[in-house]
Tab-separated table of C-alpha atoms in Angstrom:
chain	number	residue	atom	x	y	z
A	1	MET	CA	38.887	-7.283	-21.761
A	2	LYS	CA	36.342	-8.830	-19.735
A	3	ALA	CA	33.239	-7.097	-19.448
A	4	LYS	CA	32.272	-5.265	-15.779
A	5	LYS	CA	29.371	-7.080	-14.829
A	6	PHE	CA	26.383	-4.998	-12.354
A	7	ASP	CA	23.214	-6.786	-10.977
A	8	PHE	CA	19.962	-5.517	-11.659
A	9	ARG	CA	17.586	-6.873	-8.837
A	10	THR	CA	14.225	-7.080	-9.885
A	11	LEU	CA	11.031	-7.900	-8.232
A	12	VAL	CA	7.894	-9.132	-9.810
A	13	ILE	CA	4.395	-8.866	-7.475
A	14	ASP	CA	1.196	-10.395	-9.017
A	15	ASP	CA	-1.552	-12.564	-8.058
A	16	ASP	CA	-1.575	-14.467	-11.578
A	17	GLU	CA	0.652	-17.437	-11.490
A	18	ALA	CA	0.915	-17.613	-15.446
A	19	VAL	CA	2.421	-13.881	-15.331
A	20	LEU	CA	5.029	-14.476	-12.735
A	21	ARG	CA	6.026	-17.517	-14.275
A	22	ARG	CA	6.411	-15.900	-17.758
A	23	LEU	CA	7.470	-12.775	-17.290
A	24	SER	CA	10.216	-13.739	-14.416
A	25	ASP	CA	11.587	-15.840	-17.279
A	26	ALA	CA	11.238	-13.326	-19.934
A	27	LEU	CA	13.044	-10.706	-17.541
A	28	ARG	CA	16.165	-13.275	-16.572
A	29	GLY	CA	16.864	-13.417	-20.572
A	30	GLN	CA	16.930	-9.732	-20.735
A	31	THR	CA	20.980	-8.533	-20.792
A	32	VAL	CA	22.282	-5.142	-21.824
A	33	GLN	CA	25.755	-4.372	-22.718
A	34	VAL	CA	27.829	-0.789	-23.902
A	35	GLY	CA	31.081	-1.428	-24.465
A	36	GLN	CA	32.644	-3.232	-21.342
A	37	ARG	CA	29.800	-2.709	-18.926
A	38	ARG	CA	27.129	-5.232	-18.942
A	39	VAL	CA	23.854	-5.029	-16.461
A	40	GLN	CA	22.777	-8.620	-15.552
A	41	PRO	CA	19.137	-8.996	-13.783
A	42	ILE	CA	18.522	-11.219	-10.436
A	43	VAL	CA	14.677	-11.818	-10.629
A	44	ASP	CA	12.648	-12.455	-7.715
A	45	THR	CA	9.060	-12.961	-7.605
A	46	LEU	CA	6.178	-12.635	-5.064
A	47	LYS	CA	2.761	-14.699	-5.588
A	48	VAL	CA	-0.035	-12.639	-3.988
A	49	VAL	CA	-2.594	-14.841	-2.366
A	50	VAL	CA	-5.814	-13.350	-1.601
A	51	GLU	CA	-8.292	-15.899	0.746
A	52	GLU	CA	-11.869	-15.290	1.499
A	53	ARG	CA	-12.785	-15.624	5.087
A	54	ASP	CA	-14.980	-14.033	7.828
A	55	GLY	CA	-17.284	-12.788	4.994
A	56	GLY	CA	-14.705	-10.529	3.389
A	57	TYR	CA	-11.158	-10.881	1.444
A	58	HIS	CA	-7.811	-11.040	3.156
A	59	PHE	CA	-4.178	-11.701	2.214
A	60	SER	CA	-2.997	-14.835	3.250
A	61	GLU	CA	-0.613	-15.249	6.394
A	62	GLN	CA	1.988	-16.646	3.808
A	63	THR	CA	1.940	-13.706	1.492
A	64	LEU	CA	2.521	-11.448	4.235
A	65	ARG	CA	5.458	-13.826	5.509
A	66	ASP	CA	6.761	-13.962	2.117
A	67	VAL	CA	6.729	-9.739	1.877
A	68	VAL	CA	8.294	-9.620	5.368
A	69	GLU	CA	11.178	-11.902	3.901
A	70	ILE	CA	11.888	-9.964	0.847
A	71	ALA	CA	11.813	-6.729	2.949
A	72	ARG	CA	15.337	-7.126	3.417
A	73	ASN	CA	16.337	-6.732	-0.301
A	74	ARG	CA	16.536	-3.687	-2.163
A	75	TYR	CA	15.653	-3.844	-5.950
A	76	GLU	CA	16.578	-1.924	-8.839
A	77	PHE	CA	13.368	-2.471	-10.396
A	78	ILE	CA	10.142	-3.576	-9.496
A	79	VAL	CA	6.821	-4.622	-11.677
A	80	VAL	CA	3.728	-5.050	-9.813
A	81	ASP	CA	0.102	-5.169	-10.133
A	82	TYR	CA	-2.073	-2.636	-8.476
A	83	THR	CA	-5.029	-5.082	-7.587
A	84	TYR	CA	-5.208	-8.871	-6.355
A	85	ALA	CA	-7.983	-11.082	-6.294
A	86	SER	CA	-8.900	-14.608	-4.819
A	87	LYS	CA	-8.460	-17.828	-6.499
A	88	LEU	CA	-12.423	-18.773	-6.761
A	89	MET	CA	-12.529	-14.976	-8.115
A	90	GLN	CA	-9.786	-14.835	-10.606
A	91	PRO	CA	-11.637	-16.873	-13.470
A	92	LYS	CA	-14.699	-14.630	-13.063
A	93	GLN	CA	-12.673	-11.624	-12.696
A	94	TRP	CA	-10.277	-12.723	-15.831
A	95	ARG	CA	-13.437	-14.083	-18.029
A	96	GLU	CA	-11.634	-17.342	-18.171
A	97	GLY	CA	-13.012	-20.972	-18.663
A	98	ALA	CA	-16.655	-21.776	-17.181
A	99	ALA	CA	-16.669	-18.206	-16.007
A	100	ALA	CA	-16.074	-16.641	-19.188
A	101	LYS	CA	-19.913	-15.324	-19.330
A	102	VAL	CA	-20.027	-14.419	-15.545
A	103	ASN	CA	-21.097	-10.679	-15.367
A	104	LEU	CA	-19.539	-8.907	-11.579
A	105	ASP	CA	-21.432	-6.194	-10.969
A	106	SER	CA	-18.363	-4.598	-9.512
A	107	ASN	CA	-14.850	-4.968	-8.680
A	108	ASP	CA	-14.969	-4.566	-4.909
A	109	HIS	CA	-13.670	-8.189	-4.274
A	110	LEU	CA	-10.070	-6.947	-5.134
A	111	LEU	CA	-7.524	-6.014	-2.764
A	112	THR	CA	-4.759	-3.357	-3.840
A	113	LEU	CA	-0.919	-2.428	-3.142
A	114	VAL	CA	-2.576	-0.182	-0.026
A	115	ASP	CA	-4.470	-2.797	1.237
A	116	LEU	CA	-1.462	-4.555	1.249
A	117	ARG	CA	0.959	-2.047	3.174
A	118	ASP	CA	-1.919	-1.682	5.454
A	119	ALA	CA	-2.152	-5.423	6.280
A	120	LEU	CA	1.789	-5.902	6.503
A	121	GLU	CA	1.447	-3.016	9.339
A	122	LYS	CA	-1.006	-5.005	11.178
A	123	TYR	CA	0.502	-8.299	10.797
A	124	ALA	CA	4.080	-7.217	11.712
A	125	ASP	CA	2.518	-5.171	14.895
A	126	GLY	CA	6.151	-3.298	15.051
A	127	ARG	CA	8.433	-6.459	14.716
A	128	TYR	CA	9.507	-5.676	11.560
A	129	ALA	CA	8.330	-2.121	11.216
A	130	SER	CA	11.952	-0.794	10.133
A	131	LYS	CA	12.259	-3.347	7.631
A	132	ILE	CA	8.827	-2.863	5.974
A	133	GLN	CA	9.365	1.109	5.947
A	134	GLY	CA	12.555	0.300	4.257
A	135	PHE	CA	11.232	-1.800	1.732
A	136	PHE	CA	8.085	0.470	0.491
A	137	GLU	CA	10.484	3.577	0.712
A	138	GLN	CA	13.293	2.119	-1.041
A	139	ALA	CA	14.233	4.237	-4.633
A	140	SER	CA	13.665	1.925	-6.786
A	141	GLN	CA	12.430	1.954	-10.516
A	142	LEU	CA	9.006	0.525	-10.219
A	143	LEU	CA	6.416	-0.442	-13.224
A	144	LEU	CA	2.744	-0.178	-12.132
A	145	ARG	CA	0.634	-2.198	-14.348
A	146	SER	CA	-3.246	-1.733	-13.807
A	147	PHE	CA	-6.303	-2.879	-15.812
A	148	GLN	CA	-9.149	-0.226	-15.314
A	149	HIS	CA	-12.678	-2.282	-15.678
A	150	ASP	CA	-15.266	-0.867	-17.685
A	151	ARG	CA	-18.265	-0.853	-15.200
A	152	LYS	CA	-20.299	1.988	-14.028
A	153	LYS	CA	-19.209	1.464	-10.688
A	154	ASP	CA	-15.586	0.906	-10.528
A	155	VAL	CA	-14.442	1.318	-6.669
A	156	LEU	CA	-10.800	1.484	-7.713
A	157	GLY	CA	-11.307	4.552	-9.624
A	158	PRO	CA	-9.553	5.413	-13.040
A	159	TYR	CA	-5.760	4.729	-13.462
A	160	GLN	CA	-4.360	8.047	-12.560
A	161	HIS	CA	-6.006	7.354	-9.177
A	162	ARG	CA	-4.418	4.116	-8.540
A	163	LEU	CA	-1.073	5.595	-9.633
A	164	ASP	CA	-1.336	8.185	-6.957
A	165	ASN	CA	-2.023	5.674	-4.390
A	166	THR	CA	0.959	3.619	-5.351
A	167	LYS	CA	3.328	6.909	-5.096
A	168	GLY	CA	1.886	6.823	-1.402
A	169	VAL	CA	2.987	3.466	-1.100
A	170	PHE	CA	6.291	3.617	-2.792
A	171	PRO	CA	6.874	7.136	-2.312
A	172	ASN	CA	10.589	7.229	-3.249
A	173	SER	CA	10.116	5.287	-6.725
A	174	THR	CA	10.646	6.398	-10.296
A	175	TYR	CA	7.692	5.313	-12.073
A	176	TYR	CA	6.898	3.572	-15.577
A	177	GLN	CA	3.270	3.016	-16.390
A	178	ILE	CA	0.993	0.522	-18.024
A	179	ASP	CA	-2.365	1.779	-18.542
A	180	SER	CA	-3.402	-1.495	-20.263
A	181	PHE	CA	-6.841	-0.134	-20.805
A	182	GLN	CA	-5.879	2.785	-22.486
A	183	MET	CA	-2.631	1.503	-24.451
A	184	ILE	CA	-4.285	-1.961	-25.473
A	185	TYR	CA	-7.885	-1.062	-26.130
A	186	ASN	CA	-8.002	2.661	-26.280
A	187	SER	CA	-10.108	3.121	-23.184
A	188	ASP	CA	-12.922	1.700	-25.778
A	189	GLY	CA	-15.017	-0.624	-23.956
A	190	ASP	CA	-16.521	-2.253	-26.943
A	191	LEU	CA	-12.922	-3.028	-28.455
A	192	ARG	CA	-12.058	-4.673	-24.916
A	193	ARG	CA	-15.105	-6.710	-25.261
A	194	GLN	CA	-14.169	-7.723	-28.838
A	195	PHE	CA	-10.560	-8.512	-27.901
A	196	TYR	CA	-10.888	-9.813	-24.217
A	197	THR	CA	-14.338	-10.722	-23.435
A	198	ALA	CA	-15.536	-12.534	-26.289
A	199	PRO	CA	-12.601	-14.661	-27.635
A	200	PRO	CA	-11.813	-17.709	-25.637
A	201	ASN	CA	-8.419	-16.843	-25.482
A	202	GLY	CA	-8.813	-12.858	-24.916
A	203	ARG	CA	-6.686	-13.307	-21.415
A	204	GLU	CA	-3.992	-14.834	-23.200
A	205	PHE	CA	-3.874	-12.115	-25.851
A	206	TYR	CA	-4.101	-9.697	-22.967
A	207	ARG	CA	-0.984	-11.389	-21.079
A	208	ASN	CA	1.061	-11.353	-24.344
A	209	LEU	CA	0.559	-7.693	-25.304
A	210	VAL	CA	1.596	-6.379	-21.459
A	211	MET	CA	4.694	-8.769	-21.314
A	212	GLN	CA	5.843	-7.038	-24.385
A	213	PHE	CA	5.045	-3.640	-22.942
A	214	THR	CA	7.153	-4.773	-19.542
A	215	LEU	CA	9.999	-5.814	-21.823
A	216	LEU	CA	10.341	-2.469	-23.423
A	217	HIS	CA	9.798	-0.378	-20.293
A	218	TYR	CA	12.585	-2.928	-18.304
A	219	ASN	CA	15.502	-2.280	-21.341
A	220	SER	CA	15.127	1.438	-20.993
A	221	ALA	CA	15.230	1.001	-17.282
A	222	MET	CA	18.806	-1.149	-17.414
A	223	TYR	CA	20.328	1.518	-19.845
A	224	ARG	CA	19.146	4.071	-17.633
A	225	PHE	CA	20.747	2.223	-14.686
A	226	LEU	CA	23.885	1.498	-16.612
A	227	ALA	CA	24.316	5.376	-17.573
A	228	GLU	CA	24.056	5.858	-13.840
A	229	ARG	CA	26.470	3.616	-12.704
A	230	ALA	CA	28.959	4.954	-15.719
A	231	GLY	CA	29.358	8.602	-14.053
A	232	LYS	CA	30.693	7.111	-10.920
A	233	LEU	CA	33.173	4.620	-13.189
A	234	MET	CA	34.393	7.813	-14.558
A	235	ILE	CA	35.345	9.686	-11.431
A	236	ALA	CA	36.930	7.229	-9.850
A	237	LYS	CA	39.164	6.475	-12.491
A	238	ASN	CA	40.336	9.811	-13.724
A	239	SER	CA	40.329	11.494	-10.173
A	240	PHE	CA	44.052	11.623	-10.153
A	241	ARG	CA	44.329	13.371	-13.884
A	242	LEU	CA	41.482	15.938	-12.650
A	243	TRP	CA	43.490	16.985	-9.460
A	244	LEU	CA	46.490	17.580	-12.058
A	245	LEU	CA	44.354	19.826	-14.513
A	246	VAL	CA	42.748	21.730	-11.495
A	247	THR	CA	46.082	22.304	-10.095
A	248	PHE	CA	47.604	23.529	-13.511
A	249	VAL	CA	44.882	25.957	-13.565
A	250	ALA	CA	45.175	27.514	-10.385
A	251	ALA	CA	49.009	27.964	-10.811
A	252	GLY	CA	48.521	29.469	-14.097
A	253	GLY	CA	45.657	31.678	-12.480
A	254	ALA	CA	48.184	32.494	-9.522
A	255	PHE	CA	50.883	33.617	-12.159
A	256	ILE	CA	48.759	35.889	-14.107
A	257	SER	CA	47.292	37.515	-11.042
A	258	ALA	CA	51.074	38.180	-9.911
A	259	LEU	CA	51.694	40.146	-12.974
A	260	ALA	CA	49.064	42.762	-12.004
A	261	ASP	CA	51.190	44.731	-9.425
A	262	PRO	CA	54.302	44.643	-11.151
A	263	ILE	CA	52.285	46.347	-14.301
A	264	ALA	CA	50.780	48.697	-12.111
A	265	ASP	CA	53.737	49.998	-10.826
A	266	ALA	CA	55.794	50.192	-13.975
A	267	VAL	CA	52.711	52.258	-15.386
A	268	LYS	CA	52.800	54.660	-12.536
A	269	GLN	CA	56.545	55.217	-13.114
A	270	ARG	CA	55.781	55.731	-16.578
A	271	ASP	CA	58.249	52.820	-17.557
A	272	ILE	CA	56.531	51.994	-20.523
A	273	VAL	CA	59.161	49.390	-21.700
A	274	ASN	CA	58.558	46.914	-18.760
A	275	ALA	CA	54.772	47.799	-18.492
A	276	GLY	CA	54.592	46.607	-22.000
A	277	VAL	CA	57.031	43.543	-21.446
A	278	LEU	CA	55.172	42.424	-18.366
A	279	THR	CA	51.589	43.245	-19.967
A	280	MET	CA	52.697	40.836	-23.103
A	281	VAL	CA	53.601	38.089	-20.758
A	282	GLY	CA	50.615	38.207	-19.220
A	283	ILE	CA	48.437	37.876	-22.380
A	284	ILE	CA	51.104	35.050	-23.643
A	285	ALA	CA	50.335	33.324	-20.266
A	286	THR	CA	46.843	33.876	-20.408
A	287	LEU	CA	46.469	32.485	-23.949
A	288	ALA	CA	48.920	29.607	-23.058
A	289	VAL	CA	46.832	28.505	-19.903
A	290	THR	CA	43.919	28.470	-21.983
A	291	PHE	CA	45.068	26.508	-24.924
A	292	ILE	CA	46.607	23.938	-22.333
A	293	VAL	CA	43.354	23.530	-20.387
A	294	THR	CA	41.423	22.903	-23.578
A	295	LEU	CA	43.599	20.647	-25.226
A	296	VAL	CA	44.214	18.794	-21.845
A	297	ALA	CA	40.229	18.873	-20.887
A	298	GLU	CA	39.812	17.361	-24.355
A	299	ARG	CA	42.123	14.232	-23.788
A	300	TYR	CA	40.460	14.006	-20.419
A	301	THR	CA	37.036	13.976	-21.671
A	302	ARG	CA	38.018	10.870	-24.250
A	303	SER	CA	39.931	8.993	-21.727
A	304	TYR	CA	36.425	9.335	-19.574
A	305	VAL	CA	34.649	7.993	-22.754
A	306	ALA	CA	37.203	5.206	-22.953
A	307	THR	CA	37.066	4.173	-19.401
A	308	ALA	CA	32.906	4.279	-19.480
A	309	ASP	CA	33.263	1.934	-22.883
């Protein structure tokens, strides 16, 4: 029997080209199958580009156009980083290459998801308002990744603050969380410096760990998606049987209720024989209906499970 396939549309939003490429490839290879039902990922990517101009940092027009383009889609799962840096600042931010020894005094050069939504609203200027609103207010499963910086003045605040901000941007989503500073380095600045800042390949170590955490959450989300689809399949394929079961229960209940008046009349007339016979018939009918309903319900439940598989 051929498996029934469900598309699991996924969006990855990041400013790190390496993460976008590797993560999208890895997610496309994740397939979940239970019985005769299978979830197959469809993965889109959005590269966020930040430009330095007019004495500040801004999202590129191409980035804003790309968001408007994908806003027409609805996604089952979204993987998103909370912050974005310009190409010039990324090596300094990530402590890579010649910029490995550069110490940034703050991270106020970063733009956030909140900034992205604000920039989109200004860029669209009412032209795509409903489309953009629908994109951010879709009911998706969202994985938020954020790397809190070990500085005395982190303008973005702790991870929880970033999570709360993101919930304001995607208010209807279900959240999976990767607080990478806490999960990987146990919120220990010295440990992070040892494994992220000091080694020449610290960023690669970080990328690989984050990818593994993401894949674990992603598989969990696909199983959840499959479980939610299963309920709809079972009801649709067994609605006629459920109707028969409900009809039988209703008929049995009506028959037993109809015996109440004759039994009461026989008792009033002191016709003990008829009252006893009718009472026994009522008891037998009640036991029969209860037994048959239990038996049929058990068989139908098994058929539900078989249908789901």
